[in-house]
Amino acid sequence: QQQVKQSPQSLIVQKGGISIINCAYENTAFDYFPWYQQFPGKGPALLIAIRPDVSEKKEGRFTISFNKSAKQFSLHIMDSQPGDSATYFCAASIASGSARQLTFGSGTQLTVLP
Amino acid sequence: DTGVSQDPRHKITKRGQNVTFRCDPISEHNRLYWYRQTLGQGPEFLTYFQNEAQLEKSRLLSDRFSAERPKGSFSTLEIQRTEQGDSAMYLCASSTYGLPNYNEQFFGPGTRLTVL
């Protein structure tokens, strides 16, 4: 059962444009929603994260929008740069588990054209 | 570099052989996670340690897999009698417990396993 659905699978944007990646979750016990960036051959790197008590969080060019009632959250990358070209993963962590392991989406391969 | 380190970075083995991977977490982190990532997919949780105790295992962790974290520092993941389906990137992550850095997991570079 896929608990976090991510779209689109791939995204191409022009330099300076806005990249938007969406995720939807099923389990209402999730209480922590991070986004990771992964370059080929590297491990995922934490970009930004949000808790469900806020609807938006911004860090530099990266913004998470969170809609608790719709069980959806999204990543917006403003002024996208070629260096942002990577695979992006949304994830969620369940509150009731002691491990708080991350459940990941399937990833979005972002290409920013110069 | 004080990040999570993993060794080796790449491992090629023949089907049926045993392999062992090592993870060194960020020094002050008491939680350590193992994930597996196949091509084109997000990482999948395998197991978790808090200090030296292995507290949770995924159903993905078959009997051929074993993980240890002696003394609550580095961790090892062993796969016995490897199968071609074990080919994947094995990722280690670490985190601290509690606020303010709630569950921020930091990943290592991974070990790419290829089973021939």
PDB file of C-alpha atoms in Angstrom:
ATOM      1  CA  GLN A   1       0.000   0.000   0.000  1.00  0.00           C
ATOM      2  CA  GLN A   2       1.516   3.272  -1.135  1.00  0.00           C
ATOM      3  CA  GLN A   3       0.871   5.718   1.662  1.00  0.00           C
ATOM      4  CA  VAL A   4       2.423   8.798   0.045  1.00  0.00           C
ATOM      5  CA  LYS A   5       1.643   9.526  -3.596  1.00  0.00           C
ATOM      6  CA  GLN A   6       3.854  11.999  -5.433  1.00  0.00           C
ATOM      7  CA  SER A   7       3.362  13.784  -8.750  1.00  0.00           C
ATOM      8  CA  PRO A   8       4.518  14.521 -11.339  1.00  0.00           C
ATOM      9  CA  GLN A   9       7.070  11.803 -12.000  1.00  0.00           C
ATOM     10  CA  SER A  10       9.164  14.262 -14.005  1.00  0.00           C
ATOM     11  CA  LEU A  11       9.137  18.019 -14.448  1.00  0.00           C
ATOM     12  CA  ILE A  12      10.920  20.335 -16.832  1.00  0.00           C
ATOM     13  CA  VAL A  13      10.996  24.081 -16.157  1.00  0.00           C
ATOM     14  CA  GLN A  14      12.882  27.033 -17.540  1.00  0.00           C
ATOM     15  CA  LYS A  15      15.467  28.864 -15.475  1.00  0.00           C
ATOM     16  CA  GLY A  16      13.732  31.442 -13.320  1.00  0.00           C
ATOM     17  CA  GLY A  17      10.424  29.591 -13.371  1.00  0.00           C
ATOM     18  CA  ILE A  18       8.462  28.034 -10.520  1.00  0.00           C
ATOM     19  CA  SER A  19       8.676  24.293  -9.917  1.00  0.00           C
ATOM     20  CA  ILE A  20       5.723  22.703  -8.133  1.00  0.00           C
ATOM     21  CA  ILE A  21       5.681  19.129  -6.834  1.00  0.00           C
ATOM     22  CA  ASN A  22       2.658  17.632  -5.124  1.00  0.00           C
ATOM     23  CA  CYS A  23       2.149  14.879  -2.585  1.00  0.00           C
ATOM     24  CA  ALA A  24      -0.911  13.279  -1.051  1.00  0.00           C
ATOM     25  CA  TYR A  25      -1.046  11.012   1.960  1.00  0.00           C
ATOM     26  CA  GLU A  26      -3.573   8.594   3.363  1.00  0.00           C
ATOM     27  CA  ASN A  27      -2.651   8.086   6.987  1.00  0.00           C
ATOM     28  CA  THR A  28      -3.963  10.889   9.210  1.00  0.00           C
ATOM     29  CA  ALA A  29      -1.489   9.862  11.920  1.00  0.00           C
ATOM     30  CA  PHE A  30       1.378  11.373   9.922  1.00  0.00           C
ATOM     31  CA  ASP A  31       2.651  14.445  11.749  1.00  0.00           C
ATOM     32  CA  TYR A  32       5.907  15.414  10.041  1.00  0.00           C
ATOM     33  CA  PHE A  33       6.372  16.101   6.344  1.00  0.00           C
ATOM     34  CA  PRO A  34       9.909  16.669   5.004  1.00  0.00           C
ATOM     35  CA  TRP A  35      11.173  17.136   1.483  1.00  0.00           C
ATOM     36  CA  TYR A  36      14.481  15.673   0.363  1.00  0.00           C
ATOM     37  CA  GLN A  37      16.694  16.479  -2.623  1.00  0.00           C
ATOM     38  CA  GLN A  38      18.821  13.749  -4.152  1.00  0.00           C
ATOM     39  CA  PHE A  39      21.558  14.046  -6.764  1.00  0.00           C
ATOM     40  CA  PRO A  40      22.704  10.979  -8.739  1.00  0.00           C
ATOM     41  CA  GLY A  41      24.958   8.736  -6.667  1.00  0.00           C
ATOM     42  CA  LYS A  42      24.296  10.677  -3.457  1.00  0.00           C
ATOM     43  CA  GLY A  43      22.100  10.162  -0.431  1.00  0.00           C
ATOM     44  CA  PRO A  44      18.948  12.265   0.053  1.00  0.00           C
ATOM     45  CA  ALA A  45      19.539  15.675   1.629  1.00  0.00           C
ATOM     46  CA  LEU A  46      16.915  17.317   3.835  1.00  0.00           C
ATOM     47  CA  LEU A  47      15.598  20.498   2.214  1.00  0.00           C
ATOM     48  CA  ILE A  48      12.687  21.695   4.303  1.00  0.00           C
ATOM     49  CA  ALA A  49      10.039  20.173   6.571  1.00  0.00           C
ATOM     50  CA  ILE A  50       6.652  21.099   8.011  1.00  0.00           C
ATOM     51  CA  ARG A  51       4.405  20.049  10.887  1.00  0.00           C
ATOM     52  CA  PRO A  52       0.600  19.950  10.389  1.00  0.00           C
ATOM     53  CA  ASP A  53      -0.010  22.829  12.790  1.00  0.00           C
ATOM     54  CA  VAL A  54       1.048  25.344  10.103  1.00  0.00           C
ATOM     55  CA  SER A  55      -0.153  25.740   6.521  1.00  0.00           C
ATOM     56  CA  GLU A  56       3.014  27.111   4.979  1.00  0.00           C
ATOM     57  CA  LYS A  57       6.731  27.235   5.626  1.00  0.00           C
ATOM     58  CA  LYS A  58       9.281  29.140   3.593  1.00  0.00           C
ATOM     59  CA  GLU A  59      13.051  28.817   3.554  1.00  0.00           C
ATOM     60  CA  GLY A  60      14.805  30.845   0.888  1.00  0.00           C
ATOM     61  CA  ARG A  61      13.484  29.826  -2.525  1.00  0.00           C
ATOM     62  CA  PHE A  62      11.735  26.725  -1.121  1.00  0.00           C
ATOM     63  CA  THR A  63       8.171  26.785   0.242  1.00  0.00           C
ATOM     64  CA  ILE A  64       6.006  23.966   1.577  1.00  0.00           C
ATOM     65  CA  SER A  65       2.243  24.420   1.392  1.00  0.00           C
ATOM     66  CA  PHE A  66       0.205  22.091   3.590  1.00  0.00           C
ATOM     67  CA  ASN A  67      -3.532  21.333   3.372  1.00  0.00           C
ATOM     68  CA  LYS A  68      -4.519  19.130   6.294  1.00  0.00           C
ATOM     69  CA  SER A  69      -8.161  18.671   5.285  1.00  0.00           C
ATOM     70  CA  ALA A  70      -7.204  17.546   1.785  1.00  0.00           C
ATOM     71  CA  LYS A  71      -4.261  15.496   3.105  1.00  0.00           C
ATOM     72  CA  GLN A  72      -1.989  17.127   0.566  1.00  0.00           C
ATOM     73  CA  PHE A  73       1.262  19.057   0.652  1.00  0.00           C
ATOM     74  CA  SER A  74       3.433  20.573  -2.014  1.00  0.00           C
ATOM     75  CA  LEU A  75       6.903  21.955  -2.626  1.00  0.00           C
ATOM     76  CA  HIS A  76       7.338  25.195  -4.526  1.00  0.00           C
ATOM     77  CA  ILE A  77      10.779  26.141  -5.831  1.00  0.00           C
ATOM     78  CA  MET A  78      10.857  29.797  -6.798  1.00  0.00           C
ATOM     79  CA  ASP A  79      13.336  31.187  -9.348  1.00  0.00           C
ATOM     80  CA  SER A  80      14.385  27.654 -10.309  1.00  0.00           C
ATOM     81  CA  GLN A  81      18.060  27.268 -11.254  1.00  0.00           C
ATOM     82  CA  PRO A  82      19.900  24.624 -13.296  1.00  0.00           C
ATOM     83  CA  GLY A  83      21.635  23.603 -10.053  1.00  0.00           C
ATOM     84  CA  ASP A  84      18.223  22.605  -8.690  1.00  0.00           C
ATOM     85  CA  SER A  85      18.068  19.777 -11.246  1.00  0.00           C
ATOM     86  CA  ALA A  86      17.759  16.683  -9.071  1.00  0.00           C
ATOM     87  CA  THR A  87      15.227  14.163  -7.823  1.00  0.00           C
ATOM     88  CA  TYR A  88      12.908  15.415  -5.093  1.00  0.00           C
ATOM     89  CA  PHE A  89      11.163  13.174  -2.601  1.00  0.00           C
ATOM     90  CA  CYS A  90       8.353  14.017  -0.237  1.00  0.00           C
ATOM     91  CA  ALA A  91       8.061  11.958   2.913  1.00  0.00           C
ATOM     92  CA  ALA A  92       5.922  11.568   6.000  1.00  0.00           C
ATOM     93  CA  SER A  93       6.496  10.291   9.486  1.00  0.00           C
ATOM     94  CA  ILE A  94       3.866   8.559  11.623  1.00  0.00           C
ATOM     95  CA  ALA A  95       3.228   9.830  15.126  1.00  0.00           C
ATOM     96  CA  SER A  96       2.261   6.539  16.765  1.00  0.00           C
ATOM     97  CA  GLY A  97       5.390   4.628  15.920  1.00  0.00           C
ATOM     98  CA  SER A  98       8.408   4.800  18.195  1.00  0.00           C
ATOM     99  CA  ALA A  99      10.745   4.670  15.228  1.00  0.00           C
ATOM    100  CA  ARG A 100       9.157   7.566  13.371  1.00  0.00           C
ATOM    101  CA  GLN A 101      10.516   6.062  10.174  1.00  0.00           C
ATOM    102  CA  LEU A 102       9.977   8.051   6.998  1.00  0.00           C
ATOM    103  CA  THR A 103       7.570   6.879   4.311  1.00  0.00           C
ATOM    104  CA  PHE A 104       8.703   8.308   0.986  1.00  0.00           C
ATOM    105  CA  GLY A 105       6.925   9.205  -2.212  1.00  0.00           C
ATOM    106  CA  SER A 106       8.194   7.796  -5.480  1.00  0.00           C
ATOM    107  CA  GLY A 107      10.138  10.904  -6.438  1.00  0.00           C
ATOM    108  CA  THR A 108      10.041  13.692  -9.031  1.00  0.00           C
ATOM    109  CA  GLN A 109      12.927  14.185 -11.417  1.00  0.00           C
ATOM    110  CA  LEU A 110      13.293  17.939 -11.923  1.00  0.00           C
ATOM    111  CA  THR A 111      15.190  19.379 -14.869  1.00  0.00           C
ATOM    112  CA  VAL A 112      15.766  23.127 -15.001  1.00  0.00           C
ATOM    113  CA  LEU A 113      16.758  24.308 -18.445  1.00  0.00           C
ATOM    114  CA  PRO A 114      19.318  27.125 -18.707  1.00  0.00           C
TER     115      PRO A 114
ATOM    116  CA  ASP B   1      33.253  16.077   7.638  1.00  0.00           C
ATOM    117  CA  THR B   2      30.820  15.362  10.475  1.00  0.00           C
ATOM    118  CA  GLY B   3      28.014  13.881   8.384  1.00  0.00           C
ATOM    119  CA  VAL B   4      26.843  10.277   8.145  1.00  0.00           C
ATOM    120  CA  SER B   5      29.421   8.050   6.469  1.00  0.00           C
ATOM    121  CA  GLN B   6      28.954   4.638   4.865  1.00  0.00           C
ATOM    122  CA  ASP B   7      31.412   2.031   3.721  1.00  0.00           C
ATOM    123  CA  PRO B   8      31.877   0.674   1.149  1.00  0.00           C
ATOM    124  CA  ARG B   9      30.309   3.003  -1.391  1.00  0.00           C
ATOM    125  CA  HIS B  10      29.998   0.241  -3.959  1.00  0.00           C
ATOM    126  CA  LYS B  11      29.896  -3.531  -3.619  1.00  0.00           C
ATOM    127  CA  ILE B  12      29.651  -6.093  -6.383  1.00  0.00           C
ATOM    128  CA  THR B  13      29.103  -9.671  -5.309  1.00  0.00           C
ATOM    129  CA  LYS B  14      27.983 -12.978  -6.716  1.00  0.00           C
ATOM    130  CA  ARG B  15      24.647 -14.519  -5.852  1.00  0.00           C
ATOM    131  CA  GLY B  16      24.873 -16.570  -2.694  1.00  0.00           C
ATOM    132  CA  GLN B  17      27.711 -14.611  -1.103  1.00  0.00           C
ATOM    133  CA  ASN B  18      27.429 -12.695   2.166  1.00  0.00           C
ATOM    134  CA  VAL B  19      28.023  -8.952   2.338  1.00  0.00           C
ATOM    135  CA  THR B  20      28.349  -6.490   5.212  1.00  0.00           C
ATOM    136  CA  PHE B  21      27.932  -2.732   5.157  1.00  0.00           C
ATOM    137  CA  ARG B  22      28.962  -0.208   7.785  1.00  0.00           C
ATOM    138  CA  CYS B  23      27.375   3.084   8.811  1.00  0.00           C
ATOM    139  CA  ASP B  24      28.882   5.740  11.079  1.00  0.00           C
ATOM    140  CA  PRO B  25      26.187   8.193  12.204  1.00  0.00           C
ATOM    141  CA  ILE B  26      26.604  11.803  13.230  1.00  0.00           C
ATOM    142  CA  SER B  27      28.342  11.517  16.589  1.00  0.00           C
ATOM    143  CA  GLU B  28      25.670  13.001  18.854  1.00  0.00           C
ATOM    144  CA  HIS B  29      22.764  11.197  17.159  1.00  0.00           C
ATOM    145  CA  ASN B  30      21.252   8.347  19.152  1.00  0.00           C
ATOM    146  CA  ARG B  31      18.845   7.134  16.470  1.00  0.00           C
ATOM    147  CA  LEU B  32      20.036   5.203  13.424  1.00  0.00           C
ATOM    148  CA  TYR B  33      17.981   3.992  10.463  1.00  0.00           C
ATOM    149  CA  TRP B  34      18.597   1.699   7.507  1.00  0.00           C
ATOM    150  CA  TYR B  35      16.658   2.200   4.279  1.00  0.00           C
ATOM    151  CA  ARG B  36      16.797   0.501   0.892  1.00  0.00           C
ATOM    152  CA  GLN B  37      16.333   2.381  -2.378  1.00  0.00           C
ATOM    153  CA  THR B  38      15.812   0.724  -5.735  1.00  0.00           C
ATOM    154  CA  LEU B  39      16.222   2.545  -9.024  1.00  0.00           C
ATOM    155  CA  GLY B  40      13.541   5.135  -9.638  1.00  0.00           C
ATOM    156  CA  GLN B  41      11.923   4.692  -6.225  1.00  0.00           C
ATOM    157  CA  GLY B  42      11.983   6.428  -2.885  1.00  0.00           C
ATOM    158  CA  PRO B  43      13.843   4.901   0.050  1.00  0.00           C
ATOM    159  CA  GLU B  44      12.026   2.171   1.996  1.00  0.00           C
ATOM    160  CA  PHE B  45      12.475   1.680   5.734  1.00  0.00           C
ATOM    161  CA  LEU B  46      14.290  -1.479   6.846  1.00  0.00           C
ATOM    162  CA  THR B  47      15.132  -1.115  10.529  1.00  0.00           C
ATOM    163  CA  TYR B  48      15.830   1.336  13.333  1.00  0.00           C
ATOM    164  CA  PHE B  49      18.059   1.569  16.398  1.00  0.00           C
ATOM    165  CA  GLN B  50      17.813   3.790  19.416  1.00  0.00           C
ATOM    166  CA  ASN B  51      21.264   3.679  20.947  1.00  0.00           C
ATOM    167  CA  GLU B  52      22.237  -0.020  20.798  1.00  0.00           C
ATOM    168  CA  ALA B  53      18.691  -1.395  20.826  1.00  0.00           C
ATOM    169  CA  GLN B  54      17.072  -2.502  17.579  1.00  0.00           C
ATOM    170  CA  LEU B  55      13.495  -1.398  18.196  1.00  0.00           C
ATOM    171  CA  GLU B  56      11.722  -1.884  14.899  1.00  0.00           C
ATOM    172  CA  LYS B  57      12.067  -3.961  11.752  1.00  0.00           C
ATOM    173  CA  SER B  58      10.203  -3.727   8.475  1.00  0.00           C
ATOM    174  CA  ARG B  59       8.623  -6.779   6.859  1.00  0.00           C
ATOM    175  CA  LEU B  60      11.120  -6.075   4.057  1.00  0.00           C
ATOM    176  CA  LEU B  61      13.880  -7.262   6.376  1.00  0.00           C
ATOM    177  CA  SER B  62      13.911 -10.984   5.652  1.00  0.00           C
ATOM    178  CA  ASP B  63      15.737 -13.567   7.768  1.00  0.00           C
ATOM    179  CA  ARG B  64      18.758 -13.167   5.512  1.00  0.00           C
ATOM    180  CA  PHE B  65      19.246  -9.624   6.759  1.00  0.00           C
ATOM    181  CA  SER B  66      20.706  -8.774  10.143  1.00  0.00           C
ATOM    182  CA  ALA B  67      21.688  -5.447  11.620  1.00  0.00           C
ATOM    183  CA  GLU B  68      23.649  -4.552  14.711  1.00  0.00           C
ATOM    184  CA  ARG B  69      24.704  -1.419  16.515  1.00  0.00           C
ATOM    185  CA  PRO B  70      27.158  -2.449  19.227  1.00  0.00           C
ATOM    186  CA  LYS B  71      27.793   0.203  21.868  1.00  0.00           C
ATOM    187  CA  GLY B  72      25.294   2.501  20.206  1.00  0.00           C
ATOM    188  CA  SER B  73      27.807   3.968  17.786  1.00  0.00           C
ATOM    189  CA  PHE B  74      28.385   2.577  14.292  1.00  0.00           C
ATOM    190  CA  SER B  75      26.026   0.035  12.761  1.00  0.00           C
ATOM    191  CA  THR B  76      26.456  -2.885  10.393  1.00  0.00           C
ATOM    192  CA  LEU B  77      23.969  -4.428   7.993  1.00  0.00           C
ATOM    193  CA  GLU B  78      24.694  -7.958   6.806  1.00  0.00           C
ATOM    194  CA  ILE B  79      22.962  -9.754   3.983  1.00  0.00           C
ATOM    195  CA  GLN B  80      23.481 -13.499   3.843  1.00  0.00           C
ATOM    196  CA  ARG B  81      23.098 -15.617   0.712  1.00  0.00           C
ATOM    197  CA  THR B  82      22.560 -12.589  -1.491  1.00  0.00           C
ATOM    198  CA  GLU B  83      19.990 -12.718  -4.284  1.00  0.00           C
ATOM    199  CA  GLN B  84      19.752 -10.607  -7.414  1.00  0.00           C
ATOM    200  CA  GLY B  85      16.695  -8.912  -5.916  1.00  0.00           C
ATOM    201  CA  ASP B  86      18.910  -7.509  -3.172  1.00  0.00           C
ATOM    202  CA  SER B  87      20.593  -5.207  -5.694  1.00  0.00           C
ATOM    203  CA  ALA B  88      19.817  -1.697  -4.463  1.00  0.00           C
ATOM    204  CA  MET B  89      21.242   1.343  -2.721  1.00  0.00           C
ATOM    205  CA  TYR B  90      21.394   0.808   1.038  1.00  0.00           C
ATOM    206  CA  LEU B  91      21.075   4.080   2.896  1.00  0.00           C
ATOM    207  CA  CYS B  92      21.807   4.879   6.504  1.00  0.00           C
ATOM    208  CA  ALA B  93      20.335   7.869   8.327  1.00  0.00           C
ATOM    209  CA  SER B  94      20.686   9.245  11.822  1.00  0.00           C
ATOM    210  CA  SER B  95      18.758  11.661  13.997  1.00  0.00           C
ATOM    211  CA  THR B  96      18.435  12.934  17.532  1.00  0.00           C
ATOM    212  CA  TYR B  97      15.409  12.428  19.724  1.00  0.00           C
ATOM    213  CA  GLY B  98      13.021  15.203  20.626  1.00  0.00           C
ATOM    214  CA  LEU B  99      12.656  18.890  19.939  1.00  0.00           C
ATOM    215  CA  PRO B 100      13.675  21.201  18.421  1.00  0.00           C
ATOM    216  CA  ASN B 101      15.018  19.066  15.560  1.00  0.00           C
ATOM    217  CA  TYR B 102      11.968  16.820  15.462  1.00  0.00           C
ATOM    218  CA  ASN B 103      12.867  13.675  13.555  1.00  0.00           C
ATOM    219  CA  GLU B 104      15.272  15.391  11.177  1.00  0.00           C
ATOM    220  CA  GLN B 105      16.975  12.420   9.563  1.00  0.00           C
ATOM    221  CA  PHE B 106      20.305  12.969   7.864  1.00  0.00           C
ATOM    222  CA  PHE B 107      21.322  10.452   5.251  1.00  0.00           C
ATOM    223  CA  GLY B 108      24.695   9.064   4.308  1.00  0.00           C
ATOM    224  CA  PRO B 109      25.872   8.654   0.697  1.00  0.00           C
ATOM    225  CA  GLY B 110      24.683   5.053   0.566  1.00  0.00           C
ATOM    226  CA  THR B 111      26.221   1.724  -0.438  1.00  0.00           C
ATOM    227  CA  ARG B 112      25.345   0.584  -3.951  1.00  0.00           C
ATOM    228  CA  LEU B 113      25.043  -3.228  -3.989  1.00  0.00           C
ATOM    229  CA  THR B 114      25.082  -5.157  -7.239  1.00  0.00           C
ATOM    230  CA  VAL B 115      24.425  -8.901  -7.073  1.00  0.00           C
ATOM    231  CA  LEU B 116      25.494 -10.761 -10.204  1.00  0.00           C
TER     232      LEU B 116
END
